[in-house]
Amino acid sequence: MDQSLVVFSEVADTRNFSRAAERLHMTQPAVSQHIKVLEERLKVRLLERNNKSVALTKAGEIVLHHAKEIGGLYRRMEEMVDELMHYTGGPLSIGASYTFGEYVLPLTLASLNTEYPDIRPTVMIGNTSDIAEKVRNRELDVGIVEGEEIGTGLAVEKLAEDEMFVASGARHTLADRSPVSMAELEGQTWLVREQGSGTRAAADKMFSELGLHPSRLMEMSSTQSIKETVEAGLGVTLQSRWALRKELGLGSLKLLDIEGLPFRRGFHVLMRHGDLRTRTMDVFLQTLRTATGTMLSSQRDG
């Protein structure tokens, strides 16, 4: 709140410059200077002074009335900000790319609901570029995405490392081949995600690093559709091991033995630069790290 208004309100309340100065822990000349600055700013006299007391002018009465309202609003603002920073609850909008959102985030949400039932998360699943853009535009509070190409204007924090493998159907001709040659891989139909997806970016990077030039790519916008197509015997795909856990356990998909794999990429947390870190955001991030660490440990042990 404007310090001159605070000083004016105190003088008006005590009707005395000396007592106002004592209450404000200021010198009397400093109090007088604040009143002078306020009167000059408003271009009107606010106080009538005499030897014994101070009286408000009509303009002073108007200013005092609104100064009290402003003071009340300022205190309410401070209370609300304090509540925001220390209360654990309320809405939290989370964006996640497909791999993380469908296979890793559910454990985080379950833990969050158990420990902090007053937090009300909403989740949007999309590709990496879409999630980053929505965090940047304040449509989401936080995003968790895979890959490195995230763009500018965001605070990016590494969360975990993801291992990716090439998988085929259990009855595919390459399923029991060890190792699989580059020539054999180039001759396969590769099922890949759409451009803008972190998984697609990883596949393109792997092709480049291994010197692979696939003869045929088939794009799909759903990881689940890709897995089911590969299970049916059509082609191969590069996917996160997290996305393949269920099918590997059932034996319907197999990891191919390829030199240079697994391919590694990072999962990252995205937030806007300079945003307040609320208590709710802090406990979400703590729960996220714990749940992700638990899944990483179980993956290594498995």
C-alpha positions as protocol buffer text, in pm:
chain_id: "A"
residue {
  index: 1
  type: MET
  ca { x: 0 y: 0 z: 0 }
}
residue {
  index: 2
  type: ASP
  ca { x: 116 y: 355 z: -74 }
}
residue {
  index: 3
  type: GLN
  ca { x: 318 y: 471 z: 229 }
}
residue {
  index: 4
  type: SER
  ca { x: 180 y: 827 z: 208 }
}
residue {
  index: 5
  type: LEU
  ca { x: -174 y: 691 z: 242 }
}
residue {
  index: 6
  type: VAL
  ca { x: -67 y: 484 z: 544 }
}
residue {
  index: 7
  type: VAL
  ca { x: 82 y: 793 z: 710 }
}
residue {
  index: 8
  type: PHE
  ca { x: -220 y: 1008 z: 623 }
}
residue {
  index: 9
  type: SER
  ca { x: -460 y: 750 z: 770 }
}
residue {
  index: 10
  type: GLU
  ca { x: -260 y: 739 z: 1094 }
}
residue {
  index: 11
  type: VAL
  ca { x: -255 y: 1120 z: 1126 }
}
residue {
  index: 12
  type: ALA
  ca { x: -628 y: 1134 z: 1055 }
}
residue {
  index: 13
  type: ASP
  ca { x: -692 y: 864 z: 1316 }
}
residue {
  index: 14
  type: THR
  ca { x: -484 y: 1026 z: 1592 }
}
residue {
  index: 15
  type: ARG
  ca { x: -550 y: 1387 z: 1488 }
}
residue {
  index: 16
  type: ASN
  ca { x: -191 y: 1450 z: 1594 }
}
residue {
  index: 17
  type: PHE
  ca { x: 140 y: 1441 z: 1403 }
}
residue {
  index: 18
  type: SER
  ca { x: 350 y: 1346 z: 1706 }
}
residue {
  index: 19
  type: ARG
  ca { x: 133 y: 1049 z: 1807 }
}
residue {
  index: 20
  type: ALA
  ca { x: 115 y: 933 z: 1444 }
}
residue {
  index: 21
  type: ALA
  ca { x: 494 y: 948 z: 1423 }
}
residue {
  index: 22
  type: GLU
  ca { x: 526 y: 738 z: 1740 }
}
residue {
  index: 23
  type: ARG
  ca { x: 285 y: 473 z: 1611 }
}
residue {
  index: 24
  type: LEU
  ca { x: 463 y: 456 z: 1276 }
}
residue {
  index: 25
  type: HIS
  ca { x: 812 y: 460 z: 1432 }
}
residue {
  index: 26
  type: MET
  ca { x: 898 y: 762 z: 1220 }
}
residue {
  index: 27
  type: THR
  ca { x: 1019 y: 1114 z: 1290 }
}
residue {
  index: 28
  type: GLN
  ca { x: 763 y: 1393 z: 1288 }
}
residue {
  index: 29
  type: PRO
  ca { x: 935 y: 1570 z: 994 }
}
residue {
  index: 30
  type: ALA
  ca { x: 909 y: 1246 z: 794 }
}
residue {
  index: 31
  type: VAL
  ca { x: 536 y: 1229 z: 869 }
}
residue {
  index: 32
  type: SER
  ca { x: 494 y: 1591 z: 759 }
}
residue {
  index: 33
  type: GLN
  ca { x: 685 y: 1519 z: 437 }
}
residue {
  index: 34
  type: HIS
  ca { x: 455 y: 1226 z: 348 }
}
residue {
  index: 35
  type: ILE
  ca { x: 147 y: 1445 z: 399 }
}
residue {
  index: 36
  type: LYS
  ca { x: 302 y: 1719 z: 185 }
}
residue {
  index: 37
  type: VAL
  ca { x: 379 y: 1471 z: -95 }
}
residue {
  index: 38
  type: LEU
  ca { x: 22 y: 1337 z: -89 }
}
residue {
  index: 39
  type: GLU
  ca { x: -134 y: 1685 z: -94 }
}
residue {
  index: 40
  type: GLU
  ca { x: 91 y: 1791 z: -381 }
}
residue {
  index: 41
  type: ARG
  ca { x: 6 y: 1477 z: -575 }
}
residue {
  index: 42
  type: LEU
  ca { x: -369 y: 1532 z: -531 }
}
residue {
  index: 43
  type: LYS
  ca { x: -335 y: 1911 z: -564 }
}
residue {
  index: 44
  type: VAL
  ca { x: -560 y: 1974 z: -263 }
}
residue {
  index: 45
  type: ARG
  ca { x: -524 y: 2042 z: 109 }
}
residue {
  index: 46
  type: LEU
  ca { x: -624 y: 1739 z: 316 }
}
residue {
  index: 47
  type: LEU
  ca { x: -562 y: 1862 z: 672 }
}
residue {
  index: 48
  type: GLU
  ca { x: -624 y: 2184 z: 864 }
}
residue {
  index: 49
  type: ARG
  ca { x: -354 y: 2226 z: 1125 }
}
residue {
  index: 50
  type: ASN
  ca { x: -353 y: 2432 z: 1445 }
}
residue {
  index: 51
  type: ASN
  ca { x: -138 y: 2430 z: 1756 }
}
residue {
  index: 52
  type: LYS
  ca { x: -333 y: 2158 z: 1938 }
}
residue {
  index: 53
  type: SER
  ca { x: -489 y: 1927 z: 1680 }
}
residue {
  index: 54
  type: VAL
  ca { x: -549 y: 1838 z: 1318 }
}
residue {
  index: 55
  type: ALA
  ca { x: -882 y: 1845 z: 1135 }
}
residue {
  index: 56
  type: LEU
  ca { x: -979 y: 1686 z: 806 }
}
residue {
  index: 57
  type: THR
  ca { x: -1091 y: 1899 z: 515 }
}
residue {
  index: 58
  type: LYS
  ca { x: -1377 y: 1773 z: 296 }
}
residue {
  index: 59
  type: ALA
  ca { x: -1119 y: 1639 z: 53 }
}
residue {
  index: 60
  type: GLY
  ca { x: -938 y: 1478 z: 346 }
}
residue {
  index: 61
  type: GLU
  ca { x: -1258 y: 1299 z: 451 }
}
residue {
  index: 62
  type: ILE
  ca { x: -1294 y: 1156 z: 99 }
}
residue {
  index: 63
  type: VAL
  ca { x: -931 y: 1044 z: 89 }
}
residue {
  index: 64
  type: LEU
  ca { x: -956 y: 886 z: 437 }
}
residue {
  index: 65
  type: HIS
  ca { x: -1268 y: 690 z: 338 }
}
residue {
  index: 66
  type: HIS
  ca { x: -1098 y: 543 z: 31 }
}
residue {
  index: 67
  type: ALA
  ca { x: -765 y: 495 z: 209 }
}
residue {
  index: 68
  type: LYS
  ca { x: -942 y: 268 z: 459 }
}
residue {
  index: 69
  type: GLU
  ca { x: -1100 y: 72 z: 174 }
}
residue {
  index: 70
  type: ILE
  ca { x: -763 y: 41 z: 1 }
}
residue {
  index: 71
  type: GLY
  ca { x: -602 y: -70 z: 328 }
}
residue {
  index: 72
  type: GLY
  ca { x: -867 y: -339 z: 372 }
}
residue {
  index: 73
  type: LEU
  ca { x: -819 y: -463 z: 16 }
}
residue {
  index: 74
  type: TYR
  ca { x: -443 y: -469 z: 62 }
}
residue {
  index: 75
  type: ARG
  ca { x: -471 y: -677 z: 381 }
}
residue {
  index: 76
  type: ARG
  ca { x: -710 y: -915 z: 205 }
}
residue {
  index: 77
  type: MET
  ca { x: -464 y: -945 z: -83 }
}
residue {
  index: 78
  type: GLU
  ca { x: -186 y: -1036 z: 162 }
}
residue {
  index: 79
  type: GLU
  ca { x: -411 y: -1295 z: 330 }
}
residue {
  index: 80
  type: MET
  ca { x: -503 y: -1453 z: -4 }
}
residue {
  index: 81
  type: VAL
  ca { x: -142 y: -1468 z: -122 }
}
residue {
  index: 82
  type: ASP
  ca { x: -38 y: -1624 z: 210 }
}
residue {
  index: 83
  type: GLU
  ca { x: -317 y: -1879 z: 176 }
}
residue {
  index: 84
  type: LEU
  ca { x: -210 y: -1955 z: -179 }
}
residue {
  index: 85
  type: MET
  ca { x: 150 y: -2013 z: -75 }
}
residue {
  index: 86
  type: HIS
  ca { x: 74 y: -2232 z: 227 }
}
residue {
  index: 87
  type: TYR
  ca { x: -262 y: -2405 z: 157 }
}
residue {
  index: 88
  type: THR
  ca { x: -242 y: -2747 z: -4 }
}
residue {
  index: 89
  type: GLY
  ca { x: -549 y: -2789 z: -218 }
}
residue {
  index: 90
  type: GLY
  ca { x: -758 y: -2648 z: -498 }
}
residue {
  index: 91
  type: PRO
  ca { x: -735 y: -2697 z: -874 }
}
residue {
  index: 92
  type: LEU
  ca { x: -413 y: -2796 z: -1052 }
}
residue {
  index: 93
  type: SER
  ca { x: -403 y: -2829 z: -1431 }
}
residue {
  index: 94
  type: ILE
  ca { x: -145 y: -3082 z: -1551 }
}
residue {
  index: 95
  type: GLY
  ca { x: -39 y: -3154 z: -1906 }
}
residue {
  index: 96
  type: ALA
  ca { x: 153 y: -3467 z: -2003 }
}
residue {
  index: 97
  type: SER
  ca { x: 279 y: -3614 z: -2326 }
}
residue {
  index: 98
  type: TYR
  ca { x: 132 y: -3950 z: -2421 }
}
residue {
  index: 99
  type: THR
  ca { x: 399 y: -4186 z: -2289 }
}
residue {
  index: 100
  type: PHE
  ca { x: 428 y: -4019 z: -1951 }
}
residue {
  index: 101
  type: GLY
  ca { x: 60 y: -3934 z: -1918 }
}
residue {
  index: 102
  type: GLU
  ca { x: -68 y: -4280 z: -1998 }
}
residue {
  index: 103
  type: TYR
  ca { x: 193 y: -4502 z: -1833 }
}
residue {
  index: 104
  type: VAL
  ca { x: 368 y: -4309 z: -1553 }
}
residue {
  index: 105
  type: LEU
  ca { x: 142 y: -4024 z: -1436 }
}
residue {
  index: 106
  type: PRO
  ca { x: -141 y: -4249 z: -1303 }
}
residue {
  index: 107
  type: LEU
  ca { x: 76 y: -4364 z: -1009 }
}
residue {
  index: 108
  type: THR
  ca { x: 148 y: -4000 z: -923 }
}
residue {
  index: 109
  type: LEU
  ca { x: -222 y: -3910 z: -931 }
}
residue {
  index: 110
  type: ALA
  ca { x: -313 y: -4205 z: -709 }
}
residue {
  index: 111
  type: SER
  ca { x: -48 y: -4108 z: -452 }
}
residue {
  index: 112
  type: LEU
  ca { x: -153 y: -3743 z: -468 }
}
residue {
  index: 113
  type: ASN
  ca { x: -516 y: -3831 z: -403 }
}
residue {
  index: 114
  type: THR
  ca { x: -419 y: -4044 z: -102 }
}
residue {
  index: 115
  type: GLU
  ca { x: -190 y: -3786 z: 59 }
}
residue {
  index: 116
  type: TYR
  ca { x: -359 y: -3461 z: -49 }
}
residue {
  index: 117
  type: PRO
  ca { x: -728 y: -3524 z: -123 }
}
residue {
  index: 118
  type: ASP
  ca { x: -805 y: -3149 z: -135 }
}
residue {
  index: 119
  type: ILE
  ca { x: -597 y: -3108 z: -452 }
}
residue {
  index: 120
  type: ARG
  ca { x: -822 y: -3132 z: -759 }
}
residue {
  index: 121
  type: PRO
  ca { x: -605 y: -3221 z: -1060 }
}
residue {
  index: 122
  type: THR
  ca { x: -722 y: -3205 z: -1419 }
}
residue {
  index: 123
  type: VAL
  ca { x: -508 y: -3377 z: -1681 }
}
residue {
  index: 124
  type: MET
  ca { x: -462 y: -3309 z: -2051 }
}
residue {
  index: 125
  type: ILE
  ca { x: -277 y: -3565 z: -2261 }
}
residue {
  index: 126
  type: GLY
  ca { x: -115 y: -3439 z: -2581 }
}
residue {
  index: 127
  type: ASN
  ca { x: 207 y: -3443 z: -2776 }
}
residue {
  index: 128
  type: THR
  ca { x: 516 y: -3264 z: -2646 }
}
residue {
  index: 129
  type: SER
  ca { x: 483 y: -2950 z: -2859 }
}
residue {
  index: 130
  type: ASP
  ca { x: 114 y: -2902 z: -2770 }
}
residue {
  index: 131
  type: ILE
  ca { x: 178 y: -2939 z: -2397 }
}
residue {
  index: 132
  type: ALA
  ca { x: 470 y: -2696 z: -2405 }
}
residue {
  index: 133
  type: GLU
  ca { x: 260 y: -2437 z: -2589 }
}
residue {
  index: 134
  type: LYS
  ca { x: -29 y: -2465 z: -2342 }
}
residue {
  index: 135
  type: VAL
  ca { x: 204 y: -2421 z: -2043 }
}
residue {
  index: 136
  type: ARG
  ca { x: 357 y: -2119 z: -2217 }
}
residue {
  index: 137
  type: ASN
  ca { x: 8 y: -1971 z: -2277 }
}
residue {
  index: 138
  type: ARG
  ca { x: -106 y: -2032 z: -1916 }
}
residue {
  index: 139
  type: GLU
  ca { x: -364 y: -2291 z: -2020 }
}
residue {
  index: 140
  type: LEU
  ca { x: -179 y: -2544 z: -1799 }
}
residue {
  index: 141
  type: ASP
  ca { x: -1 y: -2498 z: -1466 }
}
residue {
  index: 142
  type: VAL
  ca { x: 265 y: -2761 z: -1532 }
}
residue {
  index: 143
  type: GLY
  ca { x: 366 y: -3004 z: -1805 }
}
residue {
  index: 144
  type: ILE
  ca { x: 561 y: -3330 z: -1812 }
}
residue {
  index: 145
  type: VAL
  ca { x: 700 y: -3420 z: -2154 }
}
residue {
  index: 146
  type: GLU
  ca { x: 961 y: -3638 z: -2319 }
}
residue {
  index: 147
  type: GLY
  ca { x: 1237 y: -3525 z: -2550 }
}
residue {
  index: 148
  type: GLU
  ca { x: 1478 y: -3235 z: -2578 }
}
residue {
  index: 149
  type: GLU
  ca { x: 1315 y: -3002 z: -2834 }
}
residue {
  index: 150
  type: ILE
  ca { x: 1089 y: -2802 z: -2604 }
}
residue {
  index: 151
  type: GLY
  ca { x: 1137 y: -2444 z: -2725 }
}
residue {
  index: 152
  type: THR
  ca { x: 1192 y: -2122 z: -2538 }
}
residue {
  index: 153
  type: GLY
  ca { x: 1018 y: -1925 z: -2266 }
}
residue {
  index: 154
  type: LEU
  ca { x: 981 y: -2210 z: -2017 }
}
residue {
  index: 155
  type: ALA
  ca { x: 1163 y: -2331 z: -1707 }
}
residue {
  index: 156
  type: VAL
  ca { x: 1271 y: -2688 z: -1786 }
}
residue {
  index: 157
  type: GLU
  ca { x: 1374 y: -2937 z: -1518 }
}
residue {
  index: 158
  type: LYS
  ca { x: 1491 y: -3292 z: -1590 }
}
residue {
  index: 159
  type: LEU
  ca { x: 1275 y: -3547 z: -1411 }
}
residue {
  index: 160
  type: ALA
  ca { x: 1400 y: -3888 z: -1524 }
}
residue {
  index: 161
  type: GLU
  ca { x: 1573 y: -4078 z: -1802 }
}
residue {
  index: 162
  type: ASP
  ca { x: 1366 y: -4299 z: -2027 }
}
residue {
  index: 163
  type: GLU
  ca { x: 1495 y: -4609 z: -2207 }
}
residue {
  index: 164
  type: MET
  ca { x: 1346 y: -4689 z: -2547 }
}
residue {
  index: 165
  type: PHE
  ca { x: 1358 y: -5018 z: -2737 }
}
residue {
  index: 166
  type: VAL
  ca { x: 1251 y: -5147 z: -3076 }
}
residue {
  index: 167
  type: ALA
  ca { x: 970 y: -5400 z: -3040 }
}
residue {
  index: 168
  type: SER
  ca { x: 797 y: -5645 z: -3271 }
}
residue {
  index: 169
  type: GLY
  ca { x: 511 y: -5887 z: -3241 }
}
residue {
  index: 170
  type: ALA
  ca { x: 595 y: -6217 z: -3070 }
}
residue {
  index: 171
  type: ARG
  ca { x: 562 y: -6410 z: -3400 }
}
residue {
  index: 172
  type: HIS
  ca { x: 746 y: -6159 z: -3616 }
}
residue {
  index: 173
  type: THR
  ca { x: 1036 y: -6299 z: -3822 }
}
residue {
  index: 174
  type: LEU
  ca { x: 1283 y: -6079 z: -3632 }
}
residue {
  index: 175
  type: ALA
  ca { x: 1154 y: -6162 z: -3284 }
}
residue {
  index: 176
  type: ASP
  ca { x: 1409 y: -6438 z: -3221 }
}
residue {
  index: 177
  type: ARG
  ca { x: 1690 y: -6300 z: -3438 }
}
residue {
  index: 178
  type: SER
  ca { x: 2005 y: -6204 z: -3242 }
}
residue {
  index: 179
  type: PRO
  ca { x: 2134 y: -5960 z: -3333 }
}
residue {
  index: 180
  type: VAL
  ca { x: 1910 y: -5791 z: -3591 }
}
residue {
  index: 181
  type: SER
  ca { x: 2105 y: -5630 z: -3876 }
}
residue {
  index: 182
  type: MET
  ca { x: 2060 y: -5275 z: -4005 }
}
residue {
  index: 183
  type: ALA
  ca { x: 1960 y: -5411 z: -4345 }
}
residue {
  index: 184
  type: GLU
  ca { x: 1680 y: -5615 z: -4187 }
}
residue {
  index: 185
  type: LEU
  ca { x: 1559 y: -5311 z: -3994 }
}
residue {
  index: 186
  type: GLU
  ca { x: 1557 y: -5090 z: -4303 }
}
residue {
  index: 187
  type: GLY
  ca { x: 1333 y: -5337 z: -4480 }
}
residue {
  index: 188
  type: GLN
  ca { x: 1067 y: -5322 z: -4209 }
}
residue {
  index: 189
  type: THR
  ca { x: 753 y: -5111 z: -4186 }
}
residue {
  index: 190
  type: TRP
  ca { x: 815 y: -4871 z: -3898 }
}
residue {
  index: 191
  type: LEU
  ca { x: 511 y: -4758 z: -3700 }
}
residue {
  index: 192
  type: VAL
  ca { x: 577 y: -4409 z: -3569 }
}
residue {
  index: 193
  type: ARG
  ca { x: 392 y: -4127 z: -3396 }
}
residue {
  index: 194
  type: GLU
  ca { x: 304 y: -3798 z: -3565 }
}
residue {
  index: 195
  type: GLN
  ca { x: 539 y: -3501 z: -3600 }
}
residue {
  index: 196
  type: GLY
  ca { x: 544 y: -3295 z: -3279 }
}
residue {
  index: 197
  type: SER
  ca { x: 543 y: -3606 z: -3062 }
}
residue {
  index: 198
  type: GLY
  ca { x: 842 y: -3671 z: -2837 }
}
residue {
  index: 199
  type: THR
  ca { x: 835 y: -4038 z: -2935 }
}
residue {
  index: 200
  type: ARG
  ca { x: 850 y: -3943 z: -3305 }
}
residue {
  index: 201
  type: ALA
  ca { x: 1142 y: -3708 z: -3237 }
}
residue {
  index: 202
  type: ALA
  ca { x: 1320 y: -3995 z: -3060 }
}
residue {
  index: 203
  type: ALA
  ca { x: 1260 y: -4230 z: -3355 }
}
residue {
  index: 204
  type: ASP
  ca { x: 1393 y: -3975 z: -3605 }
}
residue {
  index: 205
  type: LYS
  ca { x: 1700 y: -3917 z: -3387 }
}
residue {
  index: 206
  type: MET
  ca { x: 1761 y: -4292 z: -3355 }
}
residue {
  index: 207
  type: PHE
  ca { x: 1736 y: -4337 z: -3734 }
}
residue {
  index: 208
  type: SER
  ca { x: 1997 y: -4064 z: -3775 }
}
residue {
  index: 209
  type: GLU
  ca { x: 2234 y: -4199 z: -3509 }
}
residue {
  index: 210
  type: LEU
  ca { x: 2217 y: -4557 z: -3640 }
}
residue {
  index: 211
  type: GLY
  ca { x: 2231 y: -4450 z: -4005 }
}
residue {
  index: 212
  type: LEU
  ca { x: 1895 y: -4617 z: -4070 }
}
residue {
  index: 213
  type: HIS
  ca { x: 1685 y: -4528 z: -4375 }
}
residue {
  index: 214
  type: PRO
  ca { x: 1353 y: -4714 z: -4331 }
}
residue {
  index: 215
  type: SER
  ca { x: 1181 y: -4799 z: -4656 }
}
residue {
  index: 216
  type: ARG
  ca { x: 835 y: -4740 z: -4512 }
}
residue {
  index: 217
  type: LEU
  ca { x: 694 y: -4532 z: -4225 }
}
residue {
  index: 218
  type: MET
  ca { x: 336 y: -4558 z: -4103 }
}
residue {
  index: 219
  type: GLU
  ca { x: 218 y: -4268 z: -3883 }
}
residue {
  index: 220
  type: MET
  ca { x: -37 y: -4309 z: -3605 }
}
residue {
  index: 221
  type: SER
  ca { x: -145 y: -4057 z: -3342 }
}
residue {
  index: 222
  type: SER
  ca { x: -196 y: -4318 z: -3069 }
}
residue {
  index: 223
  type: THR
  ca { x: 70 y: -4528 z: -2896 }
}
residue {
  index: 224
  type: GLN
  ca { x: -193 y: -4789 z: -2812 }
}
residue {
  index: 225
  type: SER
  ca { x: -292 y: -4824 z: -3178 }
}
residue {
  index: 226
  type: ILE
  ca { x: 74 y: -4863 z: -3273 }
}
residue {
  index: 227
  type: LYS
  ca { x: 124 y: -5140 z: -3016 }
}
residue {
  index: 228
  type: GLU
  ca { x: -187 y: -5328 z: -3125 }
}
residue {
  index: 229
  type: THR
  ca { x: -83 y: -5306 z: -3490 }
}
residue {
  index: 230
  type: VAL
  ca { x: 264 y: -5438 z: -3409 }
}
residue {
  index: 231
  type: GLU
  ca { x: 110 y: -5714 z: -3194 }
}
residue {
  index: 232
  type: ALA
  ca { x: -93 y: -5814 z: -3501 }
}
residue {
  index: 233
  type: GLY
  ca { x: 232 y: -5871 z: -3690 }
}
residue {
  index: 234
  type: LEU
  ca { x: 272 y: -5552 z: -3893 }
}
residue {
  index: 235
  type: GLY
  ca { x: 615 y: -5393 z: -3864 }
}
residue {
  index: 236
  type: VAL
  ca { x: 823 y: -5273 z: -3571 }
}
residue {
  index: 237
  type: THR
  ca { x: 823 y: -4967 z: -3346 }
}
residue {
  index: 238
  type: LEU
  ca { x: 1047 y: -4770 z: -3111 }
}
residue {
  index: 239
  type: GLN
  ca { x: 874 y: -4719 z: -2775 }
}
residue {
  index: 240
  type: SER
  ca { x: 948 y: -4643 z: -2413 }
}
residue {
  index: 241
  type: ARG
  ca { x: 989 y: -4954 z: -2201 }
}
residue {
  index: 242
  type: TRP
  ca { x: 722 y: -4805 z: -1973 }
}
residue {
  index: 243
  type: ALA
  ca { x: 477 y: -4810 z: -2263 }
}
residue {
  index: 244
  type: LEU
  ca { x: 563 y: -5175 z: -2336 }
}
residue {
  index: 245
  type: ARG
  ca { x: 547 y: -5317 z: -1982 }
}
residue {
  index: 246
  type: LYS
  ca { x: 206 y: -5481 z: -2010 }
}
residue {
  index: 247
  type: GLU
  ca { x: 266 y: -5639 z: -2352 }
}
residue {
  index: 248
  type: LEU
  ca { x: 614 y: -5762 z: -2256 }
}
residue {
  index: 249
  type: GLY
  ca { x: 465 y: -5921 z: -1946 }
}
residue {
  index: 250
  type: LEU
  ca { x: 197 y: -6094 z: -2155 }
}
residue {
  index: 251
  type: GLY
  ca { x: 452 y: -6201 z: -2416 }
}
residue {
  index: 252
  type: SER
  ca { x: 261 y: -6041 z: -2705 }
}
residue {
  index: 253
  type: LEU
  ca { x: 552 y: -5808 z: -2788 }
}
residue {
  index: 254
  type: LYS
  ca { x: 926 y: -5876 z: -2787 }
}
residue {
  index: 255
  type: LEU
  ca { x: 1227 y: -5645 z: -2768 }
}
residue {
  index: 256
  type: LEU
  ca { x: 1461 y: -5681 z: -3063 }
}
residue {
  index: 257
  type: ASP
  ca { x: 1833 y: -5732 z: -3008 }
}
residue {
  index: 258
  type: ILE
  ca { x: 1983 y: -5427 z: -3182 }
}
residue {
  index: 259
  type: GLU
  ca { x: 2334 y: -5294 z: -3134 }
}
residue {
  index: 260
  type: GLY
  ca { x: 2332 y: -4938 z: -2996 }
}
residue {
  index: 261
  type: LEU
  ca { x: 2006 y: -4971 z: -2804 }
}
residue {
  index: 262
  type: PRO
  ca { x: 1840 y: -4887 z: -2572 }
}
residue {
  index: 263
  type: PHE
  ca { x: 1795 y: -4531 z: -2698 }
}
residue {
  index: 264
  type: ARG
  ca { x: 1784 y: -4284 z: -2409 }
}
residue {
  index: 265
  type: ARG
  ca { x: 1588 y: -3962 z: -2373 }
}
residue {
  index: 266
  type: GLY
  ca { x: 1477 y: -3743 z: -2084 }
}
residue {
  index: 267
  type: PHE
  ca { x: 1143 y: -3670 z: -1925 }
}
residue {
  index: 268
  type: HIS
  ca { x: 1117 y: -3302 z: -1830 }
}
residue {
  index: 269
  type: VAL
  ca { x: 893 y: -3086 z: -1611 }
}
residue {
  index: 270
  type: LEU
  ca { x: 783 y: -2759 z: -1772 }
}
residue {
  index: 271
  type: MET
  ca { x: 673 y: -2444 z: -1589 }
}
residue {
  index: 272
  type: ARG
  ca { x: 660 y: -2077 z: -1677 }
}
residue {
  index: 273
  type: HIS
  ca { x: 957 y: -1860 z: -1587 }
}
residue {
  index: 274
  type: GLY
  ca { x: 892 y: -1641 z: -1285 }
}
residue {
  index: 275
  type: ASP
  ca { x: 565 y: -1803 z: -1171 }
}
residue {
  index: 276
  type: LEU
  ca { x: 497 y: -1833 z: -798 }
}
residue {
  index: 277
  type: ARG
  ca { x: 562 y: -2184 z: -665 }
}
residue {
  index: 278
  type: THR
  ca { x: 255 y: -2251 z: -455 }
}
residue {
  index: 279
  type: ARG
  ca { x: 245 y: -2509 z: -179 }
}
residue {
  index: 280
  type: THR
  ca { x: 13 y: -2717 z: -399 }
}
residue {
  index: 281
  type: MET
  ca { x: 264 y: -2713 z: -684 }
}
residue {
  index: 282
  type: ASP
  ca { x: 549 y: -2805 z: -449 }
}
residue {
  index: 283
  type: VAL
  ca { x: 371 y: -3113 z: -310 }
}
residue {
  index: 284
  type: PHE
  ca { x: 269 y: -3222 z: -661 }
}
residue {
  index: 285
  type: LEU
  ca { x: 630 y: -3204 z: -781 }
}
residue {
  index: 286
  type: GLN
  ca { x: 752 y: -3390 z: -472 }
}
residue {
  index: 287
  type: THR
  ca { x: 490 y: -3663 z: -526 }
}
residue {
  index: 288
  type: LEU
  ca { x: 578 y: -3677 z: -896 }
}
residue {
  index: 289
  type: ARG
  ca { x: 948 y: -3732 z: -827 }
}
residue {
  index: 290
  type: THR
  ca { x: 877 y: -4000 z: -565 }
}
residue {
  index: 291
  type: ALA
  ca { x: 633 y: -4192 z: -785 }
}
residue {
  index: 292
  type: THR
  ca { x: 861 y: -4170 z: -1089 }
}
residue {
  index: 293
  type: GLY
  ca { x: 1156 y: -4292 z: -882 }
}
residue {
  index: 294
  type: THR
  ca { x: 948 y: -4586 z: -760 }
}
residue {
  index: 295
  type: MET
  ca { x: 861 y: -4685 z: -1118 }
}
residue {
  index: 296
  type: LEU
  ca { x: 1224 y: -4652 z: -1228 }
}
residue {
  index: 297
  type: SER
  ca { x: 1333 y: -4881 z: -945 }
}
residue {
  index: 298
  type: SER
  ca { x: 1071 y: -5142 z: -1030 }
}
residue {
  index: 299
  type: GLN
  ca { x: 1172 y: -5125 z: -1397 }
}
residue {
  index: 300
  type: ARG
  ca { x: 1539 y: -5187 z: -1312 }
}
residue {
  index: 301
  type: ASP
  ca { x: 1449 y: -5469 z: -1074 }
}
residue {
  index: 302
  type: GLY
  ca { x: 1220 y: -5623 z: -1334 }
}
